[in-house]
Amino acid sequence: MSADDLLNRDALLRLPPELRPAVDPAELRTRVVHFGLGAFHRAHQAVFTEQAAARSGEPWGITAVAPRSAATVRALRDQDCLYSLTERRPDGHRTRVVGSVVGALAMGPDAKTVDALLADPEVTVVTLTVTEKGYHRSPMTGGLDTAAGPVAADLAAGPDGPLTTVVGRLAAGLAARMRADAPPINVVSCDNMADNGAALSRVIHDYIRASAWPDRAEILDRLAEAVAFPATVVDRIVPATSEADRAAAVAALGVRDALPVTGEPYRQWVLEDSFAAPRPPWELDGALFVPDVAPYQLTKLRLLNGSHSALAYLGRAAGLATIAETMAADWGERLVRSLCAEVAPTLPADGPDPVAYADDLVVRFRNPAMHHLLRQIGSDGSVKITERWLPALRELRARGASTPILELALAAWADGTRRADAPADPAAEALAACWGPATRPAETVRALLRVLGAADLADDAALTATVADRLPALRAGRIEI
C-alpha cells in the first residue's frame, strides 16, 4: 500500500459508516490530557470518552502524552490520531475506528506544550495509564521513592531542566496551573493499584514537598482545594498487538493502520464520585460512579488481576504461551476458581459476588478469539504481585487460614525469576541475584520476598519452606493443584 492508503481523516470518508468513529474528530477539542499512549488506554478510556462525547454532544477530545515512545507519537500523528479497535468475539471480530484522540505528544520533546495544556483552563481532566512502576513508589512506605534515580534526577533538574518521570512532569504542570490560579482539575489514575487515586495524590504531593520550589507550601495548599484524585477501577483485557492483528485491521478497513488495538468485548470502569471540575459524562457509556470503589477495586485486583498473574506464571512453567491455552489445560479453570475461593474471605461483603465473578472470569479467559500472551501479563511481576497477592496472603495467614493456591502461584513466580527468558521486570537484576548456586531453595524464596519489600513474609519460615517445596514439580512442568 502507498502512503495514500494510510488511515487518516481523509480515509474516513471512504469507510462504511459502521467502521467510522462515533463522533467527528474535527468537532472535538482537547479537554482531557492522558499520560500513557499504550493499547489499554486506546481500548478503554478513549472509547468511553468518544461515546460520552457522541452521546452528549460535548467536545471531549483527548491529547495523549507518551512518556517514552516518540515513535508511537509519530505514527499516531501520521494518522491524524486515528486508530482502529477490534473486539475479539467468539462469534467473529468487530472492527471500527476510534476518534476521541485529537493530539499526540512526546513528554520530553513536547514538554512546553504538555505544560501549557496542564495549565489550560479548558483542560479539566488528566488521566493516566503508566503502569504501577510509573509511580516510583517505595515498597516500604507507599510514598514516592525520592532516592530512585529518575526521581532524584527530576528533583535535581532546574526550572527548565528535562523531566523524565510522569510524576515529575505532572507535578510541575499542576504547580504551574496552581500558580496561574487556573480552575480546578481532576487527576484520574487508571492503573491497577489499590487506592490508585490516593497513591497518585501521595506521590504528587511527595514530589512537590521534596522539590526546591520556594512556593511549594502555597502550591500544596492550593492543590488541596483545586485538584481531585478520584479512585477508579478499570477492566478490559487488551492483548499486545500482533502482526496478525495488523493484517486483520487492513483487511477490515481497506487502509493501513500502524497502531491497531484489540480487546475482549467486556469493559468496565468504576469511578469514585469525587470530582472537582467538569468531566466527560462517561456514565452515558456505562461507567459506574460510586461513593467508594474499594469493594470493586479489591475484587478486581485480587480475583481478576490475581488469577491473571497466577495463570501467567503457572502457564509459563507448563510451557504454554497464552491465557486461552492455559485455560484449556485440565487445571486452568480449577486454578481460577480455587484462587477466587481462597481469596474471597479477604473481600468486602458489599462487593461483587466472588462466585459469580469467578464464573465471568472463566468465560472471559476462555475466549478462543483472545491471544493474550503470558509473557506480557507476567511482566513487572515484582510490582504487580506485591499488590495482587501479598496483602491477601498476609491477611489469610494472620487468620490461620491455609493458602495453597497463593503459595503455588508464588512458587511459579519465584521459579520464573531464575529463567533466562523471564518477563521484563524493574527488579530483574536483584531477583536473579537471589539464585546463588549453593543457596538452599527456602533461602532463595526468602531473598526474593525481601526484594519485594515483604520482610514479614520472608520471615515466615513455614511459608518459605512450603513455597520452596513446590519448585521441583514446577521445574518439571507439573502443575499440582
mmCIF file of N, CA and C in Angstrom, residues 7-9 12 21-54 58-66 72-85 96-106 117 127 129 257 259 261 280 282:
data_model
loop_
_atom_site.group_PDB
_atom_site.id
_atom_site.type_symbol
_atom_site.label_atom_id
_atom_site.label_comp_id
_atom_site.label_asym_id
_atom_site.label_seq_id
_atom_site.Cartn_x
_atom_site.Cartn_y
_atom_site.Cartn_z
ATOM 1 N N LEU A 7 -4.525 5.097 7.145
ATOM 2 C CA LEU A 7 -5.691 5.586 7.880
ATOM 3 C C LEU A 7 -5.455 7.035 8.295
ATOM 4 N N ASN A 8 -6.376 7.918 7.945
ATOM 5 C CA ASN A 8 -6.342 9.315 8.359
ATOM 6 C C ASN A 8 -7.743 9.898 8.169
ATOM 7 N N ARG A 9 -7.895 11.194 8.403
ATOM 8 C CA ARG A 9 -9.241 11.774 8.314
ATOM 9 C C ARG A 9 -9.792 11.743 6.890
ATOM 10 N N LEU A 12 -11.322 8.377 6.238
ATOM 11 C CA LEU A 12 -12.602 8.107 6.903
ATOM 12 C C LEU A 12 -13.770 8.242 5.942
ATOM 13 N N PRO A 21 -15.634 6.502 13.314
ATOM 14 C CA PRO A 21 -15.774 6.849 14.738
ATOM 15 C C PRO A 21 -17.203 7.248 15.084
ATOM 16 N N ALA A 22 -17.529 7.138 16.361
ATOM 17 C CA ALA A 22 -18.862 7.517 16.824
ATOM 18 C C ALA A 22 -19.059 9.021 16.824
ATOM 19 N N VAL A 23 -17.969 9.769 16.711
ATOM 20 C CA VAL A 23 -18.032 11.231 16.721
ATOM 21 C C VAL A 23 -17.043 11.763 15.691
ATOM 22 N N ASP A 24 -17.339 12.914 15.116
ATOM 23 C CA ASP A 24 -16.437 13.540 14.146
ATOM 24 C C ASP A 24 -15.256 14.139 14.903
ATOM 25 N N PRO A 25 -14.034 13.655 14.687
ATOM 26 C CA PRO A 25 -12.881 14.183 15.427
ATOM 27 C C PRO A 25 -12.692 15.689 15.237
ATOM 28 N N ALA A 26 -13.106 16.215 14.105
ATOM 29 C CA ALA A 26 -12.939 17.646 13.842
ATOM 30 C C ALA A 26 -13.777 18.503 14.790
ATOM 31 N N GLU A 27 -14.778 17.900 15.419
ATOM 32 C CA GLU A 27 -15.642 18.656 16.319
ATOM 33 C C GLU A 27 -15.162 18.616 17.768
ATOM 34 N N LEU A 28 -14.063 17.929 18.043
ATOM 35 C CA LEU A 28 -13.564 17.783 19.406
ATOM 36 C C LEU A 28 -12.431 18.766 19.687
ATOM 37 N N ARG A 29 -12.267 19.111 20.960
ATOM 38 C CA ARG A 29 -11.146 19.937 21.417
ATOM 39 C C ARG A 29 -10.464 19.214 22.575
ATOM 40 N N THR A 30 -9.215 19.569 22.835
ATOM 41 C CA THR A 30 -8.512 18.925 23.938
ATOM 42 C C THR A 30 -9.076 19.418 25.261
ATOM 43 N N ARG A 31 -9.781 18.530 25.946
ATOM 44 C CA ARG A 31 -10.285 18.822 27.278
ATOM 45 C C ARG A 31 -9.794 17.782 28.285
ATOM 46 N N VAL A 32 -9.158 16.734 27.746
ATOM 47 C CA VAL A 32 -8.566 15.684 28.577
ATOM 48 C C VAL A 32 -7.115 15.513 28.142
ATOM 49 N N VAL A 33 -6.197 15.465 29.091
ATOM 50 C CA VAL A 33 -4.803 15.107 28.818
ATOM 51 C C VAL A 33 -4.569 13.732 29.418
ATOM 52 N N HIS A 34 -4.029 12.844 28.610
ATOM 53 C CA HIS A 34 -3.782 11.485 29.093
ATOM 54 C C HIS A 34 -2.301 11.153 29.011
ATOM 55 N N PHE A 35 -1.731 10.675 30.117
ATOM 56 C CA PHE A 35 -0.342 10.204 30.131
ATOM 57 C C PHE A 35 -0.331 8.696 29.928
ATOM 58 N N GLY A 36 0.307 8.263 28.859
ATOM 59 C CA GLY A 36 0.384 6.839 28.537
ATOM 60 C C GLY A 36 -0.320 6.582 27.231
ATOM 61 N N LEU A 37 0.438 6.214 26.220
ATOM 62 C CA LEU A 37 -0.135 6.066 24.877
ATOM 63 C C LEU A 37 -0.236 4.598 24.487
ATOM 64 N N GLY A 38 -0.348 3.735 25.491
ATOM 65 C CA GLY A 38 -0.392 2.311 25.218
ATOM 66 C C GLY A 38 -1.741 1.828 24.733
ATOM 67 N N ALA A 39 -1.797 0.525 24.462
ATOM 68 C CA ALA A 39 -3.004 -0.070 23.894
ATOM 69 C C ALA A 39 -4.182 -0.007 24.860
ATOM 70 N N PHE A 40 -3.917 -0.137 26.173
ATOM 71 C CA PHE A 40 -5.050 -0.195 27.102
ATOM 72 C C PHE A 40 -5.854 1.098 27.076
ATOM 73 N N HIS A 41 -5.184 2.208 27.149
ATOM 74 C CA HIS A 41 -5.919 3.482 27.107
ATOM 75 C C HIS A 41 -6.742 3.600 25.836
ATOM 76 N N ARG A 42 -6.145 3.218 24.719
ATOM 77 C CA ARG A 42 -6.842 3.378 23.429
ATOM 78 C C ARG A 42 -8.034 2.432 23.300
ATOM 79 N N ALA A 43 -8.010 1.328 24.073
ATOM 80 C CA ALA A 43 -9.132 0.380 24.016
ATOM 81 C C ALA A 43 -10.119 0.582 25.160
ATOM 82 N N HIS A 44 -9.807 1.475 26.070
ATOM 83 C CA HIS A 44 -10.674 1.635 27.250
ATOM 84 C C HIS A 44 -11.124 3.079 27.429
ATOM 85 N N GLN A 45 -10.327 3.925 28.113
ATOM 86 C CA GLN A 45 -10.787 5.281 28.405
ATOM 87 C C GLN A 45 -11.103 6.073 27.138
ATOM 88 N N ALA A 46 -10.312 5.881 26.090
ATOM 89 C CA ALA A 46 -10.567 6.620 24.853
ATOM 90 C C ALA A 46 -11.921 6.245 24.245
ATOM 91 N N VAL A 47 -12.328 4.992 24.420
ATOM 92 C CA VAL A 47 -13.624 4.546 23.905
ATOM 93 C C VAL A 47 -14.758 5.143 24.741
ATOM 94 N N PHE A 48 -14.629 5.076 26.056
ATOM 95 C CA PHE A 48 -15.640 5.684 26.926
ATOM 96 C C PHE A 48 -15.775 7.182 26.628
ATOM 97 N N THR A 49 -14.641 7.854 26.405
ATOM 98 C CA THR A 49 -14.674 9.301 26.161
ATOM 99 C C THR A 49 -15.302 9.611 24.816
ATOM 100 N N GLU A 50 -14.999 8.803 23.808
ATOM 101 C CA GLU A 50 -15.615 9.011 22.498
ATOM 102 C C GLU A 50 -17.135 8.867 22.588
ATOM 103 N N GLN A 51 -17.586 7.827 23.261
ATOM 104 C CA GLN A 51 -19.024 7.610 23.384
ATOM 105 C C GLN A 51 -19.683 8.712 24.215
ATOM 106 N N ALA A 52 -18.986 9.185 25.252
ATOM 107 C CA ALA A 52 -19.532 10.274 26.067
ATOM 108 C C ALA A 52 -19.691 11.544 25.229
ATOM 109 N N ALA A 53 -18.699 11.823 24.379
ATOM 110 C CA ALA A 53 -18.784 12.996 23.506
ATOM 111 C C ALA A 53 -19.907 12.832 22.489
ATOM 112 N N ALA A 54 -20.002 11.646 21.912
ATOM 113 C CA ALA A 54 -21.016 11.412 20.882
ATOM 114 C C ALA A 54 -22.431 11.517 21.457
ATOM 115 N N GLU A 58 -20.951 17.045 23.615
ATOM 116 C CA GLU A 58 -19.892 17.901 24.180
ATOM 117 C C GLU A 58 -18.546 17.525 23.562
ATOM 118 N N PRO A 59 -17.673 18.518 23.332
ATOM 119 C CA PRO A 59 -16.441 18.260 22.542
ATOM 120 C C PRO A 59 -15.283 17.702 23.351
ATOM 121 N N TRP A 60 -15.483 16.559 23.996
ATOM 122 C CA TRP A 60 -14.448 15.981 24.847
ATOM 123 C C TRP A 60 -13.392 15.261 24.007
ATOM 124 N N GLY A 61 -12.323 15.959 23.676
ATOM 125 C CA GLY A 61 -11.204 15.352 22.959
ATOM 126 C C GLY A 61 -10.035 15.114 23.896
ATOM 127 N N ILE A 62 -9.168 14.195 23.504
ATOM 128 C CA ILE A 62 -8.019 13.786 24.326
ATOM 129 C C ILE A 62 -6.723 14.120 23.599
ATOM 130 N N THR A 63 -5.781 14.727 24.307
ATOM 131 C CA THR A 63 -4.402 14.752 23.833
ATOM 132 C C THR A 63 -3.621 13.759 24.677
ATOM 133 N N ALA A 64 -3.027 12.783 24.020
ATOM 134 C CA ALA A 64 -2.297 11.719 24.702
ATOM 135 C C ALA A 64 -0.810 12.041 24.722
ATOM 136 N N VAL A 65 -0.186 11.816 25.865
ATOM 137 C CA VAL A 65 1.233 12.110 26.058
ATOM 138 C C VAL A 65 1.970 10.798 26.286
ATOM 139 N N ALA A 66 2.940 10.516 25.437
ATOM 140 C CA ALA A 66 3.738 9.298 25.580
ATOM 141 C C ALA A 66 4.967 9.615 26.430
ATOM 142 N N THR A 72 5.707 6.009 18.641
ATOM 143 C CA THR A 72 4.250 5.878 18.685
ATOM 144 C C THR A 72 3.582 7.214 18.426
ATOM 145 N N VAL A 73 4.152 8.274 18.967
ATOM 146 C CA VAL A 73 3.604 9.613 18.746
ATOM 147 C C VAL A 73 3.631 9.954 17.264
ATOM 148 N N ARG A 74 4.770 9.698 16.617
ATOM 149 C CA ARG A 74 4.880 10.000 15.175
ATOM 150 C C ARG A 74 3.862 9.190 14.377
ATOM 151 N N ALA A 75 3.745 7.905 14.709
ATOM 152 C CA ALA A 75 2.821 7.051 13.966
ATOM 153 C C ALA A 75 1.382 7.524 14.142
ATOM 154 N N LEU A 76 1.038 7.948 15.343
ATOM 155 C CA LEU A 76 -0.321 8.416 15.589
ATOM 156 C C LEU A 76 -0.581 9.739 14.868
ATOM 157 N N ARG A 77 0.401 10.630 14.905
ATOM 158 C CA ARG A 77 0.242 11.907 14.191
ATOM 159 C C ARG A 77 0.075 11.685 12.695
ATOM 160 N N ASP A 78 0.824 10.727 12.153
ATOM 161 C CA ASP A 78 0.724 10.440 10.714
ATOM 162 C C ASP A 78 -0.691 10.018 10.325
ATOM 163 N N GLN A 79 -1.438 9.498 11.326
ATOM 164 C CA GLN A 79 -2.796 9.018 11.053
ATOM 165 C C GLN A 79 -3.852 9.988 11.581
ATOM 166 N N ASP A 80 -3.467 11.242 11.791
ATOM 167 C CA ASP A 80 -4.400 12.236 12.351
ATOM 168 C C ASP A 80 -4.968 11.760 13.678
ATOM 169 N N CYS A 81 -4.165 10.980 14.409
ATOM 170 C CA CYS A 81 -4.517 10.446 15.736
ATOM 171 C C CYS A 81 -5.659 9.437 15.697
ATOM 172 N N LEU A 82 -5.959 8.911 14.529
ATOM 173 C CA LEU A 82 -6.969 7.862 14.399
ATOM 174 C C LEU A 82 -6.311 6.488 14.525
ATOM 175 N N TYR A 83 -7.073 5.510 14.972
ATOM 176 C CA TYR A 83 -6.612 4.126 15.038
ATOM 177 C C TYR A 83 -7.848 3.236 15.103
ATOM 178 N N SER A 84 -7.657 1.962 14.879
ATOM 179 C CA SER A 84 -8.804 1.045 14.902
ATOM 180 C C SER A 84 -8.774 0.185 16.155
ATOM 181 N N LEU A 85 -9.958 -0.186 16.588
ATOM 182 C CA LEU A 85 -10.140 -1.114 17.699
ATOM 183 C C LEU A 85 -10.927 -2.306 17.181
ATOM 184 N N ARG A 96 -13.706 -1.100 14.246
ATOM 185 C CA ARG A 96 -14.092 0.247 13.862
ATOM 186 C C ARG A 96 -13.006 1.218 14.300
ATOM 187 N N VAL A 97 -13.063 2.430 13.752
ATOM 188 C CA VAL A 97 -12.069 3.462 14.042
ATOM 189 C C VAL A 97 -12.524 4.270 15.260
ATOM 190 N N VAL A 98 -11.573 4.609 16.122
ATOM 191 C CA VAL A 98 -11.831 5.445 17.297
ATOM 192 C C VAL A 98 -11.304 6.853 17.016
ATOM 193 N N GLY A 99 -12.099 7.875 17.363
ATOM 194 C CA GLY A 99 -11.734 9.240 17.004
ATOM 195 C C GLY A 99 -11.601 10.222 18.138
ATOM 196 N N SER A 100 -11.536 9.751 19.386
ATOM 197 C CA SER A 100 -11.524 10.695 20.515
ATOM 198 C C SER A 100 -10.160 11.312 20.779
ATOM 199 N N VAL A 101 -9.085 10.696 20.281
ATOM 200 C CA VAL A 101 -7.746 11.261 20.478
ATOM 201 C C VAL A 101 -7.495 12.301 19.382
ATOM 202 N N VAL A 102 -7.240 13.521 19.792
ATOM 203 C CA VAL A 102 -7.077 14.614 18.825
ATOM 204 C C VAL A 102 -5.672 15.179 18.826
ATOM 205 N N GLY A 103 -4.812 14.703 19.717
ATOM 206 C CA GLY A 103 -3.439 15.167 19.749
ATOM 207 C C GLY A 103 -2.536 14.122 20.360
ATOM 208 N N ALA A 104 -1.269 14.106 19.942
ATOM 209 C CA ALA A 104 -0.282 13.165 20.479
ATOM 210 C C ALA A 104 1.020 13.912 20.713
ATOM 211 N N LEU A 105 1.561 13.784 21.920
ATOM 212 C CA LEU A 105 2.777 14.498 22.301
ATOM 213 C C LEU A 105 3.779 13.525 22.923
ATOM 214 N N ALA A 106 5.057 13.807 22.742
ATOM 215 C CA ALA A 106 6.120 13.082 23.423
ATOM 216 C C ALA A 106 6.516 13.905 24.648
ATOM 217 N N LEU A 117 -0.859 22.711 28.220
ATOM 218 C CA LEU A 117 -2.162 22.041 28.305
ATOM 219 C C LEU A 117 -2.572 21.830 29.763
ATOM 220 N N THR A 127 -5.852 11.977 32.846
ATOM 221 C CA THR A 127 -5.920 10.552 33.157
ATOM 222 C C THR A 127 -4.551 9.926 32.948
ATOM 223 N N THR A 129 -2.394 6.067 32.427
ATOM 224 C CA THR A 129 -2.127 4.623 32.382
ATOM 225 C C THR A 129 -0.633 4.466 32.143
ATOM 226 N N ASP A 257 -3.413 0.652 9.040
ATOM 227 C CA ASP A 257 -3.415 1.236 10.380
ATOM 228 C C ASP A 257 -2.152 0.758 11.078
ATOM 229 N N LEU A 259 -1.296 1.450 14.108
ATOM 230 C CA LEU A 259 -1.473 1.346 15.560
ATOM 231 C C LEU A 259 -2.813 0.717 15.946
ATOM 232 N N VAL A 261 -5.481 -1.656 17.837
ATOM 233 C CA VAL A 261 -5.552 -2.335 19.133
ATOM 234 C C VAL A 261 -6.690 -3.340 19.094
ATOM 235 N N PRO A 280 -16.061 14.292 31.361
ATOM 236 C CA PRO A 280 -16.945 13.677 30.360
ATOM 237 C C PRO A 280 -18.041 12.868 31.051
ATOM 238 N N TRP A 282 -19.086 9.952 31.282
ATOM 239 C CA TRP A 282 -18.747 8.565 30.949
ATOM 240 C C TRP A 282 -19.882 7.599 31.293
#
